[in-house]
Amino acid sequence: EAGKIFDASARLVEFCSEKQVLVAVPKGLSVKECTRLARPILSDAQVLKMLTNSGFDVSKWKKKEVPATLLSPKPIEESKSRVLPGVSESSSAESSVKTNESSVNAFPIIAALAILAIVLQATHNFITAPIEVGVPLPPGTRRSKCGLVGYLPTQFSPSCTNSYLEVNGDGTVSVFGEDRELDMLMVGAVCSKEECLDGILMDADGIVYIGGKRVRSLLAYGADTTITPWPFEETPKLRVKKYKLNK
C-alpha cells in the first residue's frame, strides 16, 4: 500500500514487488518532510523516463496526491526504519556516505588553498610596501613596486611598470627601473654608534635619514622622477637632482 511504513526487521521480499520504488526515511526526519523532498525528484522528466523504460507505470505520478497516511505526523521509533515509495534504504545510505566522503576529501584541499591565498597576499603586501613614515628599512631590504604580479608573464599580469628598491649596506638606497637600470640614488651614512639606526627612515615631518644621517637630495638618473606613492608613501623633503647615467 502506498505510504505504508514498514518494519525494518522485515525483508524486502516480504512486502515489495518487482515494480515498486522505496524512499528511505532517515532517523529524525518526519515522513511528511521526506515525501516533500522525494516528490520533485521522482517527478523529474529524466527520472520518469528512466522508470518508464524499466517498465514502471508513472502516468499518474505527477497528479497523484500525497497519501493521507504520509501527511499525519507520527512519532519516530528508534527500533524501526520507515520507508516510503521512492528510493531504497540501502541506495539512500550509500549515496549519503559517498556525499560525506566527498565533502571530507575536499575539505583539506579547500583549506590548503585558503591558507596559500592568505600567505601569497601577505607576501605581496610586504614586497610592495613603499618607504612608510616611521617604519625603518634595514640594510638588505628589497622591495618591488609590482610585487608577485611582476613575476607573472606579461599576457597574464595587469599593466604594471615594475621598479625595485634596495637598501644597501654602504649607506645608500638604490631604486632600479624595470630594465634593472639605476633610476634613483640616495646617499647617507653607515652607523658608527650603537644608538644609531641603520638603514633608511622617514620621520613624520618627511625628513629622510640613512644610517642616522639626514638625506637632503635624491639623484634621479631615469626619465621618470615620480617618488610618490613609490618608492615613498608620502612626499619626502628631498631635492630631486637629475643626472645622466654614464654607461
Coordinates of N, CA, C and O in Angstrom, one line a residue, residues 58-211:
V58 N 4.1 5.3 -14.7 CA 4.2 6.6 -13.9 C 3.3 7.6 -14.5 O 3.5 8.8 -14.3
S59 N 2.3 7.2 -15.2 CA 1.4 8.1 -15.9 C 0.6 9.0 -14.9 O 0.2 10.1 -15.2
K60 N 0.4 8.5 -13.7 CA -0.4 9.3 -12.7 C 0.5 9.9 -11.6 O -0.1 10.5 -10.6
W61 N 1.7 9.8 -11.7 CA 2.6 10.2 -10.6 C 2.5 11.7 -10.3 O 2.4 12.2 -9.2
K62 N 2.6 12.5 -11.4 CA 2.6 14.0 -11.2 C 1.3 14.5 -10.6 O 1.3 15.5 -9.9
K63 N 0.2 13.9 -10.9 CA -1.1 14.3 -10.4 C -1.6 13.7 -9.1 O -2.5 14.1 -8.5
K64 N -0.9 12.6 -8.8 CA -1.3 11.8 -7.6 C -1.1 12.6 -6.3 O 0.0 13.2 -6.1
E65 N -2.1 12.6 -5.5 CA -2.0 13.3 -4.2 C -1.1 12.5 -3.2 O -1.1 11.3 -3.3
V66 N -0.6 13.2 -2.3 CA 0.2 12.5 -1.2 C -0.8 11.7 -0.4 O -1.8 12.3 0.1
P67 N -0.5 10.4 -0.1 CA -1.4 9.6 0.7 C -1.6 10.2 2.1 O -0.7 10.8 2.6
A68 N -2.8 10.1 2.6 CA -3.2 10.7 3.9 C -2.3 10.2 5.0 O -2.0 10.8 5.9
T69 N -1.8 8.9 4.8 CA -1.0 8.3 5.9 C 0.3 9.0 6.0 O 1.0 8.9 7.0
L70 N 0.8 9.7 4.9 CA 2.1 10.3 4.9 C 1.9 11.7 5.5 O 2.9 12.3 5.9
L71 N 0.7 12.3 5.5 CA 0.6 13.7 6.0 C 0.3 13.7 7.5 O 0.4 14.8 8.1
S72 N 0.0 12.6 8.1 CA -0.2 12.5 9.5 C 1.1 12.3 10.2 O 1.7 11.3 10.0
P73 N 1.6 13.3 11.0 CA 2.9 13.1 11.7 C 2.8 11.9 12.7 O 1.8 11.8 13.4
K74 N 3.9 11.1 12.7 CA 3.9 10.0 13.6 C 5.2 10.1 14.4 O 6.2 10.6 13.9
P75 N 5.2 9.6 15.7 CA 6.4 9.7 16.5 C 7.5 8.8 15.9 O 7.2 7.7 15.2
I76 N 8.7 9.2 16.0 CA 9.9 8.4 15.5 C 10.2 7.3 16.4 O 10.4 7.5 17.6
E77 N 10.3 6.1 16.0 CA 10.7 4.9 16.8 C 12.1 4.5 16.4 O 12.5 4.3 15.3
E78 N 12.9 4.5 17.5 CA 14.3 4.2 17.3 C 14.6 2.8 16.8 O 15.5 2.5 16.1
S79 N 13.7 1.8 17.1 CA 13.9 0.5 16.7 C 13.4 0.1 15.3 O 13.6 -1.0 14.8
K80 N 12.8 1.1 14.6 CA 12.2 0.8 13.3 C 12.8 1.8 12.3 O 13.1 2.9 12.6
S81 N 12.8 1.4 11.1 CA 13.2 2.2 9.9 C 12.0 2.4 9.0 O 11.4 1.4 8.6
R82 N 11.6 3.6 8.7 CA 10.4 3.9 7.9 C 10.9 4.1 6.5 O 11.8 4.8 6.2
V83 N 10.1 3.5 5.6 CA 10.4 3.5 4.1 C 9.2 4.0 3.4 O 8.1 3.6 3.6
L84 N 9.5 4.9 2.4 CA 8.4 5.5 1.6 C 8.7 5.1 0.1 O 9.8 4.8 -0.2
P85 N 7.7 5.1 -0.7 CA 7.9 4.9 -2.2 C 8.9 5.9 -2.7 O 8.8 7.1 -2.5
G86 N 10.0 5.5 -3.3 CA 11.0 6.4 -3.8 C 12.3 5.7 -4.1 O 12.5 5.1 -5.1
V87 N 13.2 5.8 -3.1 CA 14.5 5.2 -3.3 C 14.7 4.2 -2.2 O 14.3 4.4 -1.0
S88 N 15.4 3.1 -2.4 CA 15.6 2.1 -1.4 C 16.5 2.6 -0.3 O 17.3 3.5 -0.5
E89 N 16.3 2.0 0.9 CA 17.1 2.5 2.0 C 18.6 2.3 1.8 O 19.4 3.2 2.2
S90 N 19.0 1.2 1.2 CA 20.4 0.9 1.0 C 21.0 1.9 0.0 O 22.1 2.4 0.2
S91 N 20.2 2.3 -1.0 CA 20.7 3.2 -2.0 C 20.9 4.6 -1.4 O 21.9 5.3 -1.7
S92 N 19.9 5.0 -0.6 CA 20.0 6.3 0.1 C 21.2 6.4 1.0 O 21.9 7.4 1.1
A93 N 21.4 5.3 1.8 CA 22.5 5.3 2.7 C 23.9 5.4 2.0 O 24.8 6.1 2.4
E94 N 23.9 4.6 0.9 CA 25.2 4.6 0.1 C 25.5 6.0 -0.5 O 26.6 6.4 -0.5
S95 N 24.4 6.6 -1.0 CA 24.6 8.0 -1.6 C 25.0 9.0 -0.5 O 25.9 9.8 -0.8
S96 N 24.4 8.8 0.7 CA 24.8 9.7 1.8 C 26.3 9.6 2.2 O 27.0 10.5 2.4
V97 N 26.7 8.3 2.2 CA 28.1 8.0 2.6 C 29.1 8.6 1.5 O 30.1 9.2 1.9
K98 N 28.7 8.4 0.2 CA 29.6 9.0 -0.8 C 29.6 10.5 -0.7 O 30.7 11.1 -0.9
T99 N 28.5 11.2 -0.5 CA 28.5 12.6 -0.4 C 29.4 13.1 0.8 O 30.1 14.0 0.7
N100 N 29.2 12.4 1.9 CA 30.0 12.8 3.1 C 31.5 12.6 2.8 O 32.4 13.4 3.2
E101 N 31.9 11.4 2.2 CA 33.2 11.2 1.8 C 33.8 12.2 0.9 O 35.0 12.7 1.1
S102 N 33.0 12.7 -0.1 CA 33.5 13.7 -1.0 C 33.7 15.0 -0.3 O 34.7 15.7 -0.5
S103 N 32.8 15.4 0.7 CA 33.0 16.6 1.4 C 34.3 16.5 2.3 O 35.0 17.5 2.4
V104 N 34.5 15.4 2.9 CA 35.7 15.2 3.8 C 36.9 15.3 3.0 O 37.9 15.9 3.4
N105 N 36.9 14.7 1.8 CA 38.1 14.6 1.0 C 38.4 16.0 0.4 O 39.6 16.4 0.2
A106 N 37.4 16.8 0.1 CA 37.6 18.1 -0.5 C 38.0 19.2 0.5 O 38.7 20.2 0.2
F107 N 37.7 19.0 1.8 CA 38.0 20.0 2.8 C 39.5 20.3 3.0 O 39.8 21.5 3.0
P108 N 40.4 19.3 3.0 CA 41.8 19.6 3.1 C 42.3 20.5 2.0 O 43.2 21.4 2.1
I109 N 41.8 20.2 0.8 CA 42.2 20.9 -0.4 C 41.8 22.4 -0.3 O 42.5 23.3 -0.6
I110 N 40.5 22.6 0.1 CA 40.0 23.9 0.2 C 40.7 24.7 1.3 O 41.1 25.9 1.1
A111 N 41.0 24.0 2.4 CA 41.7 24.7 3.5 C 43.1 25.1 3.1 O 43.6 26.2 3.4
A112 N 43.8 24.2 2.3 CA 45.2 24.4 1.9 C 45.2 25.6 0.9 O 46.1 26.5 1.0
L113 N 44.2 25.7 0.0 CA 44.1 26.8 -1.0 C 43.9 28.1 -0.3 O 44.4 29.1 -0.6
A114 N 43.0 28.1 0.8 CA 42.7 29.3 1.5 C 44.0 29.8 2.2 O 44.2 31.0 2.2
I115 N 44.7 28.9 2.9 CA 45.9 29.3 3.6 C 47.0 29.8 2.6 O 47.6 30.8 2.8
L116 N 47.1 29.1 1.4 CA 48.0 29.6 0.4 C 47.7 31.0 -0.1 O 48.6 31.8 -0.3
A117 N 46.4 31.2 -0.3 CA 46.0 32.6 -0.8 C 46.3 33.7 0.3 O 46.8 34.7 -0.1
I118 N 46.1 33.3 1.6 CA 46.4 34.3 2.6 C 47.9 34.6 2.7 O 48.4 35.7 2.8
V119 N 48.7 33.5 2.5 CA 50.2 33.7 2.6 C 50.7 34.5 1.4 O 51.5 35.4 1.5
L120 N 50.1 34.2 0.2 CA 50.5 34.9 -1.0 C 50.2 36.4 -0.9 O 50.9 37.3 -1.3
Q121 N 49.0 36.7 -0.4 CA 48.5 38.1 -0.3 C 49.4 38.8 0.7 O 49.8 40.0 0.5
A122 N 49.7 38.2 1.9 CA 50.6 38.8 2.9 C 52.0 39.1 2.3 O 52.6 40.1 2.5
T123 N 52.5 38.1 1.5 CA 53.8 38.3 0.9 C 53.8 39.4 -0.1 O 54.7 40.2 -0.2
H124 N 52.7 39.5 -0.9 CA 52.6 40.5 -1.9 C 52.6 41.9 -1.3 O 53.3 42.8 -1.7
N125 N 51.8 42.0 -0.2 CA 51.7 43.3 0.5 C 53.0 43.7 1.1 O 53.4 44.9 1.1
F126 N 53.8 42.8 1.6 CA 55.1 43.1 2.2 C 56.1 43.5 1.1 O 56.8 44.5 1.3
I127 N 56.1 42.8 0.0 CA 57.1 43.2 -1.1 C 56.8 44.5 -1.7 O 57.7 45.2 -2.0
T128 N 55.5 44.9 -1.8 CA 55.1 46.1 -2.5 C 55.1 47.3 -1.6 O 54.8 48.4 -2.0
A129 N 55.3 47.1 -0.3 CA 55.2 48.3 0.7 C 56.3 49.3 0.4 O 57.5 48.9 0.3
P130 N 56.0 50.6 0.2 CA 57.0 51.6 0.0 C 57.6 52.0 1.3 O 57.4 51.4 2.3
I131 N 58.5 53.1 1.2 CA 59.1 53.6 2.4 C 58.0 54.4 3.2 O 57.5 55.4 2.7
E132 N 57.6 53.9 4.4 CA 56.5 54.5 5.1 C 57.0 55.4 6.2 O 58.1 55.1 6.7
V133 N 56.2 56.3 6.7 CA 56.6 57.2 7.8 C 56.7 56.4 9.1 O 55.9 55.6 9.5
G134 N 57.9 56.5 9.7 CA 58.2 55.9 11.0 C 58.5 54.4 10.9 O 58.7 53.8 11.9
V135 N 58.6 53.9 9.7 CA 59.0 52.4 9.5 C 60.4 52.3 8.9 O 60.5 52.6 7.7
P136 N 61.4 51.9 9.7 CA 62.7 51.8 9.2 C 62.9 50.6 8.3 O 62.3 49.6 8.6
L137 N 63.7 50.7 7.3 CA 64.0 49.6 6.4 C 65.5 49.3 6.6 O 66.4 50.2 6.2
P138 N 65.9 48.2 7.2 CA 67.3 47.9 7.4 C 68.1 47.5 6.2 O 67.5 47.2 5.1
P139 N 69.4 47.6 6.2 CA 70.2 47.2 5.1 C 69.8 45.7 4.7 O 69.6 44.9 5.5
G140 N 69.8 45.5 3.4 CA 69.4 44.2 2.9 C 68.0 44.1 2.4 O 67.6 43.1 1.8
T141 N 67.2 45.1 2.8 CA 65.8 45.2 2.4 C 65.6 45.3 0.9 O 66.3 46.2 0.3
R142 N 64.7 44.6 0.3 CA 64.4 44.7 -1.1 C 62.9 44.7 -1.3 O 62.2 43.9 -0.8
R143 N 62.5 45.7 -2.1 CA 61.0 45.8 -2.4 C 60.8 45.9 -3.9 O 61.7 46.3 -4.6
S144 N 59.6 45.6 -4.3 CA 59.2 45.6 -5.7 C 57.9 46.3 -5.8 O 56.9 46.0 -5.1
K145 N 57.8 47.2 -6.8 CA 56.5 48.0 -6.9 C 55.4 47.1 -7.4 O 54.2 47.3 -6.9
C146 N 55.6 46.1 -8.2 CA 54.5 45.2 -8.7 C 54.4 44.0 -7.9 O 53.4 43.2 -8.0
G147 N 55.3 43.7 -7.0 CA 55.2 42.5 -6.1 C 55.2 41.2 -6.9 O 55.9 41.1 -7.9
L148 N 54.4 40.3 -6.4 CA 54.3 39.0 -7.1 C 53.8 39.0 -8.5 O 54.1 38.2 -9.3
V149 N 53.0 40.1 -8.8 CA 52.5 40.3 -10.1 C 53.6 40.4 -11.1 O 53.5 40.0 -12.3
G150 N 54.7 41.0 -10.7 CA 55.8 41.2 -11.6 C 56.5 39.9 -12.1 O 57.2 40.0 -13.1
Y151 N 56.2 38.8 -11.4 CA 56.8 37.5 -11.8 C 55.9 36.8 -12.8 O 56.3 35.7 -13.3
L152 N 54.7 37.3 -13.0 CA 53.8 36.6 -14.0 C 54.2 37.0 -15.4 O 54.7 38.1 -15.6
P153 N 53.9 36.1 -16.4 CA 54.1 36.5 -17.8 C 53.3 37.7 -18.1 O 52.2 37.9 -17.6
T154 N 53.8 38.5 -19.0 CA 53.1 39.8 -19.4 C 51.6 39.6 -19.8 O 50.8 40.4 -19.4
Q155 N 51.3 38.5 -20.5 CA 50.0 38.3 -21.0 C 49.0 37.9 -19.9 O 47.8 38.0 -20.1
F156 N 49.5 37.5 -18.7 CA 48.7 37.1 -17.6 C 48.6 38.1 -16.5 O 47.9 38.0 -15.5
S157 N 49.4 39.2 -16.6 CA 49.5 40.1 -15.5 C 48.9 41.5 -15.9 O 48.9 41.8 -17.1
P158 N 48.3 42.2 -14.9 CA 47.8 43.5 -15.2 C 48.9 44.5 -15.6 O 50.1 44.2 -15.3
S159 N 48.5 45.6 -16.2 CA 49.5 46.6 -16.5 C 50.2 47.1 -15.3 O 49.6 47.7 -14.4
C160 N 51.5 46.9 -15.2 CA 52.3 47.4 -14.0 C 53.8 47.5 -14.5 O 54.4 46.6 -14.9
T161 N 54.3 48.8 -14.4 CA 55.7 49.0 -14.7 C 56.5 48.8 -13.4 O 56.3 49.6 -12.5
N162 N 57.3 47.8 -13.4 CA 58.0 47.5 -12.2 C 59.1 48.4 -11.8 O 59.7 49.1 -12.7
S163 N 59.4 48.5 -10.6 CA 60.5 49.2 -10.0 C 61.0 48.5 -8.8 O 60.2 47.9 -8.0
Y164 N 62.3 48.6 -8.5 CA 62.9 47.8 -7.4 C 63.6 48.8 -6.5 O 64.4 49.6 -6.9
L165 N 63.4 48.6 -5.2 CA 64.1 49.3 -4.1 C 65.0 48.4 -3.4 O 64.7 47.3 -3.0
E166 N 66.3 48.9 -3.2 CA 67.3 48.1 -2.4 C 68.0 49.0 -1.4 O 68.5 50.1 -1.8
V167 N 68.0 48.6 -0.2 CA 68.7 49.3 0.9 C 70.0 48.6 1.1 O 70.1 47.4 1.5
N168 N 71.1 49.3 0.7 CA 72.4 48.8 0.7 C 73.2 48.9 2.0 O 72.8 49.8 2.8
G169 N 74.2 48.1 2.2 CA 74.9 48.1 3.5 C 76.0 49.2 3.5 O 76.6 49.4 4.5
D170 N 76.2 50.0 2.4 CA 77.2 51.0 2.4 C 76.6 52.4 2.6 O 77.2 53.4 2.3
G171 N 75.4 52.5 3.1 CA 74.8 53.7 3.5 C 74.0 54.4 2.3 O 73.8 55.6 2.3
T172 N 73.7 53.6 1.3 CA 73.0 54.1 0.1 C 71.7 53.3 -0.1 O 71.6 52.2 0.4
V173 N 70.8 54.0 -0.8 CA 69.5 53.3 -1.1 C 69.3 53.5 -2.6 O 69.3 54.7 -3.1
S174 N 69.1 52.4 -3.4 CA 69.0 52.5 -4.8 C 67.6 52.1 -5.3 O 66.9 51.3 -4.6
V175 N 67.2 52.7 -6.3 CA 65.9 52.4 -7.0 C 66.2 52.1 -8.5 O 66.8 52.9 -9.2
F176 N 65.8 50.9 -8.9 CA 66.1 50.5 -10.2 C 64.8 50.4 -11.0 O 63.7 50.1 -10.5
G177 N 64.9 50.6 -12.3 CA 63.7 50.5 -13.2 C 63.5 49.1 -13.6 O 64.1 48.2 -13.2
E178 N 62.5 48.9 -14.4 CA 62.1 47.6 -14.9 C 63.2 46.9 -15.6 O 63.3 45.7 -15.6
D179 N 64.0 47.7 -16.3 CA 65.2 47.1 -17.1 C 66.4 46.9 -16.2 O 67.5 46.6 -16.7
R180 N 66.2 47.1 -14.9 CA 67.3 46.9 -13.9 C 68.4 48.0 -14.0 O 69.5 47.9 -13.5
E181 N 68.1 49.1 -14.7 CA 69.0 50.2 -14.8 C 68.7 51.1 -13.6 O 67.6 51.3 -13.1
L182 N 69.8 51.8 -13.0 CA 69.6 52.7 -11.9 C 68.8 53.9 -12.2 O 69.1 54.6 -13.1
D183 N 67.7 54.1 -11.5 CA 66.8 55.3 -11.7 C 67.1 56.3 -10.7 O 67.0 57.5 -11.0
M184 N 67.2 55.9 -9.4 CA 67.4 56.9 -8.3 C 68.4 56.4 -7.3 O 68.6 55.2 -7.2
L185 N 69.0 57.4 -6.6 CA 70.0 57.0 -5.6 C 70.0 58.0 -4.5 O 69.9 59.2 -4.7
M186 N 70.0 57.5 -3.3 CA 70.1 58.4 -2.1 C 71.3 58.0 -1.3 O 71.5 56.8 -1.1
V187 N 72.1 58.9 -0.9 CA 73.3 58.7 -0.2 C 73.3 59.2 1.2 O 73.0 60.4 1.4
G188 N 73.5 58.3 2.2 CA 73.5 58.7 3.6 C 74.8 58.3 4.2 O 75.9 58.7 3.8
A189 N 74.7 57.5 5.3 CA 75.9 57.1 6.0 C 75.7 55.7 6.6 O 74.6 55.1 6.5
V190 N 76.8 55.1 7.2 CA 76.7 53.9 7.9 C 76.9 54.2 9.4 O 77.7 55.0 9.8
C191 N 76.0 53.6 10.2 CA 76.0 53.9 11.6 C 77.3 53.5 12.2 O 77.9 52.5 12.0
S192 N 77.8 54.4 13.1 CA 79.1 54.2 13.8 C 78.8 54.1 15.3 O 79.7 53.9 16.1
K193 N 77.6 54.4 15.7 CA 77.2 54.4 17.2 C 76.1 53.4 17.4 O 75.3 53.1 16.5
E194 N 76.1 52.9 18.6 CA 75.1 51.8 18.9 C 73.6 52.4 18.8 O 72.7 51.7 18.4
E195 N 73.4 53.6 19.3 CA 72.1 54.2 19.3 C 71.6 54.6 17.9 O 70.5 55.1 17.7
C196 N 72.5 54.5 16.9 CA 72.2 54.9 15.5 C 71.3 53.8 14.9 O 71.5 52.7 15.1
L197 N 70.4 54.3 14.1 CA 69.5 53.3 13.4 C 70.0 53.1 11.9 O 70.0 54.1 11.1
D198 N 70.5 51.9 11.6 CA 71.0 51.6 10.3 C 69.8 51.5 9.3 O 68.7 51.3 9.7
G199 N 70.1 51.8 8.0 CA 69.1 51.7 7.0 C 68.4 53.0 6.8 O 68.9 54.1 7.2
I200 N 67.2 53.0 6.2 CA 66.6 54.3 5.8 C 65.3 54.5 6.7 O 64.6 53.5 7.0
L201 N 65.0 55.7 7.0 CA 63.9 56.0 7.8 C 63.4 57.4 7.4 O 64.1 58.4 7.3
M202 N 62.0 57.5 7.3 CA 61.4 58.8 7.0 C 60.5 59.2 8.2 O 59.7 58.4 8.6
D203 N 60.8 60.3 8.9 CA 60.0 60.7 10.0 C 58.7 61.4 9.7 O 58.4 61.6 8.5
A204 N 58.0 61.8 10.7 CA 56.6 62.4 10.5 C 56.7 63.7 9.7 O 55.7 64.1 9.1
D205 N 57.8 64.4 9.7 CA 58.0 65.6 9.0 C 58.4 65.4 7.6 O 58.6 66.4 6.9
G206 N 58.6 64.2 7.2 CA 59.1 63.9 5.8 C 60.6 64.0 5.6 O 61.1 63.9 4.5
I207 N 61.3 64.1 6.7 CA 62.8 64.1 6.7 C 63.3 62.7 6.6 O 62.9 61.8 7.3
V208 N 64.2 62.5 5.6 CA 64.8 61.1 5.4 C 66.1 61.0 6.0 O 67.0 61.9 5.8
Y209 N 66.4 59.9 6.7 CA 67.6 59.6 7.3 C 68.1 58.2 6.7 O 67.3 57.3 6.6
I210 N 69.4 58.1 6.5 CA 70.1 56.9 6.1 C 71.3 56.7 7.1 O 72.2 57.5 7.0
G211 N 71.3 55.7 7.9 CA 72.4 55.5 8.8 C 72.5 56.6 9.8 O 73.6 56.9 10.3

